[in-house]
JSON list of C-alpha atoms in Angstrom, two decimals:
[
{"chain": "A", "resi": 11, "resn": "MET", "atom": "CA", "xyz": [131.99, -27.67, -33.90]},
{"chain": "A", "resi": 12, "resn": "ASN", "atom": "CA", "xyz": [135.43, -27.83, -35.49]},
{"chain": "A", "resi": 13, "resn": "LYS", "atom": "CA", "xyz": [138.68, -28.75, -33.74]},
{"chain": "A", "resi": 14, "resn": "ARG", "atom": "CA", "xyz": [140.13, -25.24, -34.01]},
{"chain": "A", "resi": 15, "resn": "TYR", "atom": "CA", "xyz": [137.13, -23.76, -32.20]},
{"chain": "A", "resi": 16, "resn": "ILE", "atom": "CA", "xyz": [137.39, -26.34, -29.41]},
{"chain": "A", "resi": 17, "resn": "TYR", "atom": "CA", "xyz": [141.13, -25.62, -29.11]},
{"chain": "A", "resi": 18, "resn": "VAL", "atom": "CA", "xyz": [140.41, -21.87, -28.75]},
{"chain": "A", "resi": 19, "resn": "ILE", "atom": "CA", "xyz": [137.83, -22.53, -26.03]},
{"chain": "A", "resi": 20, "resn": "ILE", "atom": "CA", "xyz": [140.20, -24.82, -24.13]},
{"chain": "A", "resi": 21, "resn": "SER", "atom": "CA", "xyz": [143.05, -22.32, -24.52]},
{"chain": "A", "resi": 22, "resn": "CYS", "atom": "CA", "xyz": [140.87, -19.51, -23.18]},
{"chain": "A", "resi": 23, "resn": "LEU", "atom": "CA", "xyz": [139.84, -21.61, -20.20]},
{"chain": "A", "resi": 24, "resn": "TRP", "atom": "CA", "xyz": [143.50, -22.46, -19.56]},
{"chain": "A", "resi": 25, "resn": "LEU", "atom": "CA", "xyz": [144.56, -18.80, -19.73]},
{"chain": "A", "resi": 26, "resn": "ALA", "atom": "CA", "xyz": [141.68, -17.85, -17.45]},
{"chain": "A", "resi": 27, "resn": "GLY", "atom": "CA", "xyz": [142.96, -20.36, -14.90]},
{"chain": "A", "resi": 28, "resn": "ALA", "atom": "CA", "xyz": [139.95, -22.63, -15.21]},
{"chain": "A", "resi": 29, "resn": "CYS", "atom": "CA", "xyz": [142.09, -25.69, -15.86]},
{"chain": "A", "resi": 30, "resn": "PRO", "atom": "CA", "xyz": [144.61, -27.23, -13.49]},
{"chain": "A", "resi": 31, "resn": "ALA", "atom": "CA", "xyz": [148.26, -27.46, -14.55]},
{"chain": "A", "resi": 32, "resn": "GLN", "atom": "CA", "xyz": [148.84, -30.53, -16.68]},
{"chain": "A", "resi": 33, "resn": "SER", "atom": "CA", "xyz": [151.74, -32.95, -16.54]},
{"chain": "A", "resi": 34, "resn": "ALA", "atom": "CA", "xyz": [153.33, -34.29, -19.72]},
{"chain": "A", "resi": 35, "resn": "SER", "atom": "CA", "xyz": [150.88, -37.21, -19.57]},
{"chain": "A", "resi": 36, "resn": "GLY", "atom": "CA", "xyz": [147.93, -34.80, -19.66]},
{"chain": "A", "resi": 37, "resn": "LYS", "atom": "CA", "xyz": [146.87, -35.58, -16.09]},
{"chain": "A", "resi": 38, "resn": "PRO", "atom": "CA", "xyz": [146.56, -32.75, -13.55]},
{"chain": "A", "resi": 39, "resn": "GLU", "atom": "CA", "xyz": [149.95, -31.95, -12.06]},
{"chain": "A", "resi": 40, "resn": "LYS", "atom": "CA", "xyz": [150.13, -33.02, -8.42]},
{"chain": "A", "resi": 41, "resn": "ALA", "atom": "CA", "xyz": [151.92, -30.83, -5.91]},
{"chain": "A", "resi": 42, "resn": "ASP", "atom": "CA", "xyz": [154.99, -32.35, -4.30]},
{"chain": "A", "resi": 43, "resn": "ASP", "atom": "CA", "xyz": [154.56, -33.20, -0.63]},
{"chain": "A", "resi": 44, "resn": "PHE", "atom": "CA", "xyz": [157.13, -31.77, 1.76]},
{"chain": "A", "resi": 45, "resn": "THR", "atom": "CA", "xyz": [157.70, -31.27, 5.46]},
{"chain": "A", "resi": 46, "resn": "TYR", "atom": "CA", "xyz": [157.69, -27.81, 7.01]},
{"chain": "A", "resi": 47, "resn": "THR", "atom": "CA", "xyz": [158.81, -26.81, 10.48]},
{"chain": "A", "resi": 48, "resn": "LEU", "atom": "CA", "xyz": [157.02, -24.28, 12.68]},
{"chain": "A", "resi": 49, "resn": "ALA", "atom": "CA", "xyz": [158.61, -21.87, 15.16]},
{"chain": "A", "resi": 50, "resn": "SER", "atom": "CA", "xyz": [157.61, -24.27, 17.95]},
{"chain": "A", "resi": 51, "resn": "GLY", "atom": "CA", "xyz": [159.71, -27.00, 16.31]},
{"chain": "A", "resi": 52, "resn": "GLU", "atom": "CA", "xyz": [156.57, -28.96, 15.43]},
{"chain": "A", "resi": 53, "resn": "GLN", "atom": "CA", "xyz": [156.56, -30.35, 11.90]},
{"chain": "A", "resi": 54, "resn": "GLY", "atom": "CA", "xyz": [153.79, -30.91, 9.42]},
{"chain": "A", "resi": 55, "resn": "THR", "atom": "CA", "xyz": [153.42, -31.94, 5.81]},
{"chain": "A", "resi": 56, "resn": "LEU", "atom": "CA", "xyz": [151.58, -30.30, 2.96]},
{"chain": "A", "resi": 57, "resn": "TYR", "atom": "CA", "xyz": [149.54, -33.43, 2.32]},
{"chain": "A", "resi": 58, "resn": "ALA", "atom": "CA", "xyz": [148.38, -33.60, 5.96]},
{"chain": "A", "resi": 59, "resn": "LEU", "atom": "CA", "xyz": [146.70, -30.21, 5.59]},
{"chain": "A", "resi": 60, "resn": "ARG", "atom": "CA", "xyz": [143.05, -30.47, 4.60]},
{"chain": "A", "resi": 61, "resn": "SER", "atom": "CA", "xyz": [141.22, -27.68, 2.85]},
{"chain": "A", "resi": 62, "resn": "GLU", "atom": "CA", "xyz": [139.12, -27.04, -0.23]},
{"chain": "A", "resi": 63, "resn": "TRP", "atom": "CA", "xyz": [141.95, -24.82, -1.50]},
{"chain": "A", "resi": 64, "resn": "MET", "atom": "CA", "xyz": [145.57, -24.30, -0.48]},
{"chain": "A", "resi": 65, "resn": "LEU", "atom": "CA", "xyz": [147.74, -21.31, -1.31]},
{"chain": "A", "resi": 66, "resn": "LEU", "atom": "CA", "xyz": [151.46, -22.03, -1.08]},
{"chain": "A", "resi": 67, "resn": "TYR", "atom": "CA", "xyz": [153.49, -18.88, -0.61]},
{"chain": "A", "resi": 68, "resn": "PHE", "atom": "CA", "xyz": [157.23, -19.52, -0.93]},
{"chain": "A", "resi": 69, "resn": "TYR", "atom": "CA", "xyz": [159.19, -16.55, 0.34]},
{"chain": "A", "resi": 70, "resn": "ASP", "atom": "CA", "xyz": [162.47, -15.26, 1.72]},
{"chain": "A", "resi": 71, "resn": "PRO", "atom": "CA", "xyz": [162.19, -13.11, 4.88]},
{"chain": "A", "resi": 72, "resn": "GLU", "atom": "CA", "xyz": [164.90, -10.77, 3.54]},
{"chain": "A", "resi": 73, "resn": "CYS", "atom": "CA", "xyz": [163.31, -10.28, 0.10]},
{"chain": "A", "resi": 74, "resn": "GLU", "atom": "CA", "xyz": [161.67, -6.91, -0.63]},
{"chain": "A", "resi": 75, "resn": "ASP", "atom": "CA", "xyz": [159.45, -8.38, -3.36]},
{"chain": "A", "resi": 76, "resn": "CYS", "atom": "CA", "xyz": [158.33, -11.03, -0.88]},
{"chain": "A", "resi": 77, "resn": "HIS", "atom": "CA", "xyz": [157.35, -8.36, 1.64]},
{"chain": "A", "resi": 78, "resn": "ALA", "atom": "CA", "xyz": [155.43, -6.44, -1.04]},
{"chain": "A", "resi": 79, "resn": "LEU", "atom": "CA", "xyz": [153.55, -9.59, -2.12]},
{"chain": "A", "resi": 80, "resn": "MET", "atom": "CA", "xyz": [152.77, -10.54, 1.48]},
{"chain": "A", "resi": 81, "resn": "LYS", "atom": "CA", "xyz": [151.40, -7.04, 2.08]},
{"chain": "A", "resi": 82, "resn": "ARG", "atom": "CA", "xyz": [149.23, -7.38, -1.02]},
{"chain": "A", "resi": 83, "resn": "LEU", "atom": "CA", "xyz": [147.93, -10.80, 0.05]},
{"chain": "A", "resi": 84, "resn": "LYS", "atom": "CA", "xyz": [147.26, -9.59, 3.60]},
{"chain": "A", "resi": 85, "resn": "THR", "atom": "CA", "xyz": [144.97, -6.87, 2.24]},
{"chain": "A", "resi": 86, "resn": "SER", "atom": "CA", "xyz": [143.18, -9.03, -0.34]},
{"chain": "A", "resi": 87, "resn": "GLU", "atom": "CA", "xyz": [139.49, -8.92, 0.57]},
{"chain": "A", "resi": 88, "resn": "ARG", "atom": "CA", "xyz": [138.75, -12.01, -1.52]},
{"chain": "A", "resi": 89, "resn": "LEU", "atom": "CA", "xyz": [141.57, -14.10, 0.00]},
{"chain": "A", "resi": 90, "resn": "ASN", "atom": "CA", "xyz": [140.68, -13.01, 3.52]},
{"chain": "A", "resi": 91, "resn": "ARG", "atom": "CA", "xyz": [137.01, -13.87, 2.94]},
{"chain": "A", "resi": 92, "resn": "PHE", "atom": "CA", "xyz": [138.03, -17.35, 1.73]},
{"chain": "A", "resi": 93, "resn": "ILE", "atom": "CA", "xyz": [140.21, -17.72, 4.86]},
{"chain": "A", "resi": 94, "resn": "GLU", "atom": "CA", "xyz": [137.34, -16.60, 7.13]},
{"chain": "A", "resi": 95, "resn": "GLU", "atom": "CA", "xyz": [134.99, -19.04, 5.40]},
{"chain": "A", "resi": 96, "resn": "LYS", "atom": "CA", "xyz": [137.61, -21.77, 5.92]},
{"chain": "A", "resi": 97, "resn": "ARG", "atom": "CA", "xyz": [137.66, -22.47, 2.17]},
{"chain": "A", "resi": 98, "resn": "ILE", "atom": "CA", "xyz": [141.40, -21.87, 1.82]},
{"chain": "A", "resi": 99, "resn": "ARG", "atom": "CA", "xyz": [144.50, -22.26, 3.93]},
{"chain": "A", "resi": 100, "resn": "VAL", "atom": "CA", "xyz": [147.68, -20.31, 3.30]},
{"chain": "A", "resi": 101, "resn": "LEU", "atom": "CA", "xyz": [150.98, -22.08, 3.91]},
{"chain": "A", "resi": 102, "resn": "ALA", "atom": "CA", "xyz": [153.89, -19.63, 3.90]},
{"chain": "A", "resi": 103, "resn": "VAL", "atom": "CA", "xyz": [157.19, -21.47, 3.52]},
{"chain": "A", "resi": 104, "resn": "TYR", "atom": "CA", "xyz": [160.75, -20.22, 3.67]},
{"chain": "A", "resi": 105, "resn": "PRO", "atom": "CA", "xyz": [162.41, -22.86, 1.45]},
{"chain": "A", "resi": 106, "resn": "GLU", "atom": "CA", "xyz": [165.72, -22.68, 3.30]},
{"chain": "A", "resi": 107, "resn": "ASP", "atom": "CA", "xyz": [166.75, -23.53, 6.83]},
{"chain": "A", "resi": 108, "resn": "ASP", "atom": "CA", "xyz": [168.38, -20.37, 8.18]},
{"chain": "A", "resi": 109, "resn": "THR", "atom": "CA", "xyz": [166.13, -20.32, 11.21]},
{"chain": "A", "resi": 110, "resn": "ALA", "atom": "CA", "xyz": [167.64, -17.15, 12.70]},
{"chain": "A", "resi": 111, "resn": "VAL", "atom": "CA", "xyz": [166.74, -15.12, 9.60]},
{"chain": "A", "resi": 112, "resn": "TRP", "atom": "CA", "xyz": [163.31, -16.74, 9.42]},
{"chain": "A", "resi": 113, "resn": "LEU", "atom": "CA", "xyz": [162.47, -16.24, 13.11]},
{"chain": "A", "resi": 114, "resn": "GLU", "atom": "CA", "xyz": [163.51, -12.59, 12.91]},
{"chain": "A", "resi": 115, "resn": "GLN", "atom": "CA", "xyz": [160.67, -11.90, 10.44]},
{"chain": "A", "resi": 116, "resn": "ALA", "atom": "CA", "xyz": [158.16, -14.57, 11.53]},
{"chain": "A", "resi": 117, "resn": "GLU", "atom": "CA", "xyz": [155.80, -12.08, 13.19]},
{"chain": "A", "resi": 118, "resn": "GLN", "atom": "CA", "xyz": [155.26, -10.37, 9.82]},
{"chain": "A", "resi": 119, "resn": "VAL", "atom": "CA", "xyz": [153.27, -13.37, 8.58]},
{"chain": "A", "resi": 120, "resn": "PRO", "atom": "CA", "xyz": [149.54, -13.14, 9.39]},
{"chain": "A", "resi": 121, "resn": "GLN", "atom": "CA", "xyz": [148.33, -15.30, 12.27]},
{"chain": "A", "resi": 122, "resn": "THR", "atom": "CA", "xyz": [145.69, -16.82, 10.00]},
{"chain": "A", "resi": 123, "resn": "TRP", "atom": "CA", "xyz": [148.44, -18.35, 7.84]},
{"chain": "A", "resi": 124, "resn": "ILE", "atom": "CA", "xyz": [150.65, -21.33, 8.63]},
{"chain": "A", "resi": 125, "resn": "ASN", "atom": "CA", "xyz": [154.26, -20.11, 8.64]},
{"chain": "A", "resi": 126, "resn": "GLY", "atom": "CA", "xyz": [157.07, -22.63, 8.34]},
{"chain": "A", "resi": 127, "resn": "TYR", "atom": "CA", "xyz": [160.53, -23.17, 6.99]},
{"chain": "A", "resi": 128, "resn": "ASP", "atom": "CA", "xyz": [162.09, -26.06, 5.12]},
{"chain": "A", "resi": 129, "resn": "LYS", "atom": "CA", "xyz": [164.48, -27.72, 7.55]},
{"chain": "A", "resi": 130, "resn": "GLY", "atom": "CA", "xyz": [167.27, -29.13, 5.39]},
{"chain": "A", "resi": 131, "resn": "ALA", "atom": "CA", "xyz": [166.23, -27.02, 2.37]},
{"chain": "A", "resi": 132, "resn": "VAL", "atom": "CA", "xyz": [164.74, -30.13, 0.73]},
{"chain": "A", "resi": 133, "resn": "ILE", "atom": "CA", "xyz": [162.51, -28.06, -1.56]},
{"chain": "A", "resi": 134, "resn": "TYR", "atom": "CA", "xyz": [165.62, -26.62, -3.20]},
{"chain": "A", "resi": 135, "resn": "THR", "atom": "CA", "xyz": [167.95, -29.62, -2.99]},
{"chain": "A", "resi": 136, "resn": "GLU", "atom": "CA", "xyz": [165.37, -32.00, -4.49]},
{"chain": "A", "resi": 137, "resn": "GLY", "atom": "CA", "xyz": [164.13, -29.46, -7.02]},
{"chain": "A", "resi": 138, "resn": "LEU", "atom": "CA", "xyz": [160.54, -29.52, -5.75]},
{"chain": "A", "resi": 139, "resn": "TYR", "atom": "CA", "xyz": [158.31, -26.95, -7.44]},
{"chain": "A", "resi": 140, "resn": "GLY", "atom": "CA", "xyz": [161.13, -25.77, -9.73]},
{"chain": "A", "resi": 141, "resn": "ILE", "atom": "CA", "xyz": [161.38, -22.52, -7.82]},
{"chain": "A", "resi": 142, "resn": "THR", "atom": "CA", "xyz": [163.70, -20.16, -9.69]},
{"chain": "A", "resi": 143, "resn": "HIS", "atom": "CA", "xyz": [162.87, -16.97, -7.81]},
{"chain": "A", "resi": 144, "resn": "LEU", "atom": "CA", "xyz": [161.00, -15.79, -4.77]},
{"chain": "A", "resi": 145, "resn": "PRO", "atom": "CA", "xyz": [158.28, -15.02, -4.02]},
{"chain": "A", "resi": 146, "resn": "ALA", "atom": "CA", "xyz": [156.34, -17.85, -5.67]},
{"chain": "A", "resi": 147, "resn": "LEU", "atom": "CA", "xyz": [152.63, -18.61, -5.34]},
{"chain": "A", "resi": 148, "resn": "TYR", "atom": "CA", "xyz": [150.93, -21.94, -6.07]},
{"chain": "A", "resi": 149, "resn": "LEU", "atom": "CA", "xyz": [147.22, -22.52, -5.77]},
{"chain": "A", "resi": 150, "resn": "LEU", "atom": "CA", "xyz": [146.21, -26.12, -5.08]},
{"chain": "A", "resi": 151, "resn": "ASP", "atom": "CA", "xyz": [142.82, -27.77, -5.06]},
{"chain": "A", "resi": 152, "resn": "ARG", "atom": "CA", "xyz": [141.54, -30.26, -2.47]},
{"chain": "A", "resi": 153, "resn": "GLY", "atom": "CA", "xyz": [143.33, -33.14, -4.22]},
{"chain": "A", "resi": 154, "resn": "LYS", "atom": "CA", "xyz": [146.66, -31.23, -4.12]},
{"chain": "A", "resi": 155, "resn": "ASN", "atom": "CA", "xyz": [146.50, -30.67, -7.89]},
{"chain": "A", "resi": 156, "resn": "ILE", "atom": "CA", "xyz": [148.26, -27.51, -8.96]},
{"chain": "A", "resi": 157, "resn": "ARG", "atom": "CA", "xyz": [145.64, -25.05, -10.18]},
{"chain": "A", "resi": 158, "resn": "LEU", "atom": "CA", "xyz": [148.02, -22.09, -10.56]},
{"chain": "A", "resi": 159, "resn": "LYS", "atom": "CA", "xyz": [151.78, -22.42, -10.79]},
{"chain": "A", "resi": 160, "resn": "ALA", "atom": "CA", "xyz": [154.32, -19.69, -9.98]},
{"chain": "A", "resi": 161, "resn": "SER", "atom": "CA", "xyz": [151.50, -17.17, -10.26]},
{"chain": "A", "resi": 162, "resn": "THR", "atom": "CA", "xyz": [150.90, -13.54, -9.31]},
{"chain": "A", "resi": 163, "resn": "ALA", "atom": "CA", "xyz": [148.56, -12.12, -6.69]},
{"chain": "A", "resi": 164, "resn": "ASP", "atom": "CA", "xyz": [146.27, -10.91, -9.49]},
{"chain": "A", "resi": 165, "resn": "GLU", "atom": "CA", "xyz": [146.07, -14.42, -10.94]},
{"chain": "A", "resi": 166, "resn": "VAL", "atom": "CA", "xyz": [145.25, -15.88, -7.52]},
{"chain": "A", "resi": 167, "resn": "GLU", "atom": "CA", "xyz": [142.56, -13.26, -6.92]},
{"chain": "A", "resi": 168, "resn": "ASN", "atom": "CA", "xyz": [141.06, -13.86, -10.37]},
{"chain": "A", "resi": 169, "resn": "GLU", "atom": "CA", "xyz": [140.99, -17.61, -9.75]},
{"chain": "A", "resi": 170, "resn": "LEU", "atom": "CA", "xyz": [139.35, -17.12, -6.34]},
{"chain": "A", "resi": 171, "resn": "LYS", "atom": "CA", "xyz": [136.78, -14.88, -8.04]},
{"chain": "A", "resi": 172, "resn": "LEU", "atom": "CA", "xyz": [136.02, -17.67, -10.55]},
{"chain": "A", "resi": 173, "resn": "ILE", "atom": "CA", "xyz": [135.79, -20.22, -7.74]},
{"chain": "A", "resi": 174, "resn": "GLY", "atom": "CA", "xyz": [133.58, -17.93, -5.66]},
{"chain": "A", "resi": 175, "resn": "ASN", "atom": "CA", "xyz": [131.16, -17.47, -8.56]},
{"chain": "A", "resi": 176, "resn": "LYS", "atom": "CA", "xyz": [130.55, -21.20, -8.95]}
]
């Protein structure tokens, strides 16, 4: 098998989402840990959450595109099946700390998801995740390696389909 053929196979796997994101060193890219705050005031960290898969949904409660994406995710049969099977957890995070705005829309987030905000806006101020626009979806594996980065709902559903077929 020649090198070009191997490159094409690897490229196809990458485009199909079968490979985790890679850092410059070639190792899987690890998700940054951060602290989120719940409506109760209780705090948690991404790395303290345990699940086979984790879907990070960064959103702004006043963003129309965010509402449209949330609606799409809420109605995703595949995502909801993974949630019911306890194979995935969804962490919805408002990466700012305007709690009044966030609390106003908090009931829109499904009860099966964890809904928090970033007290102190550390995700933005420290440049975690390189978020340039909202909404933003990241799919992480059990080891908190980024499997999909700044992806679409279709990409997440396709990846869950691949995972479900294994």
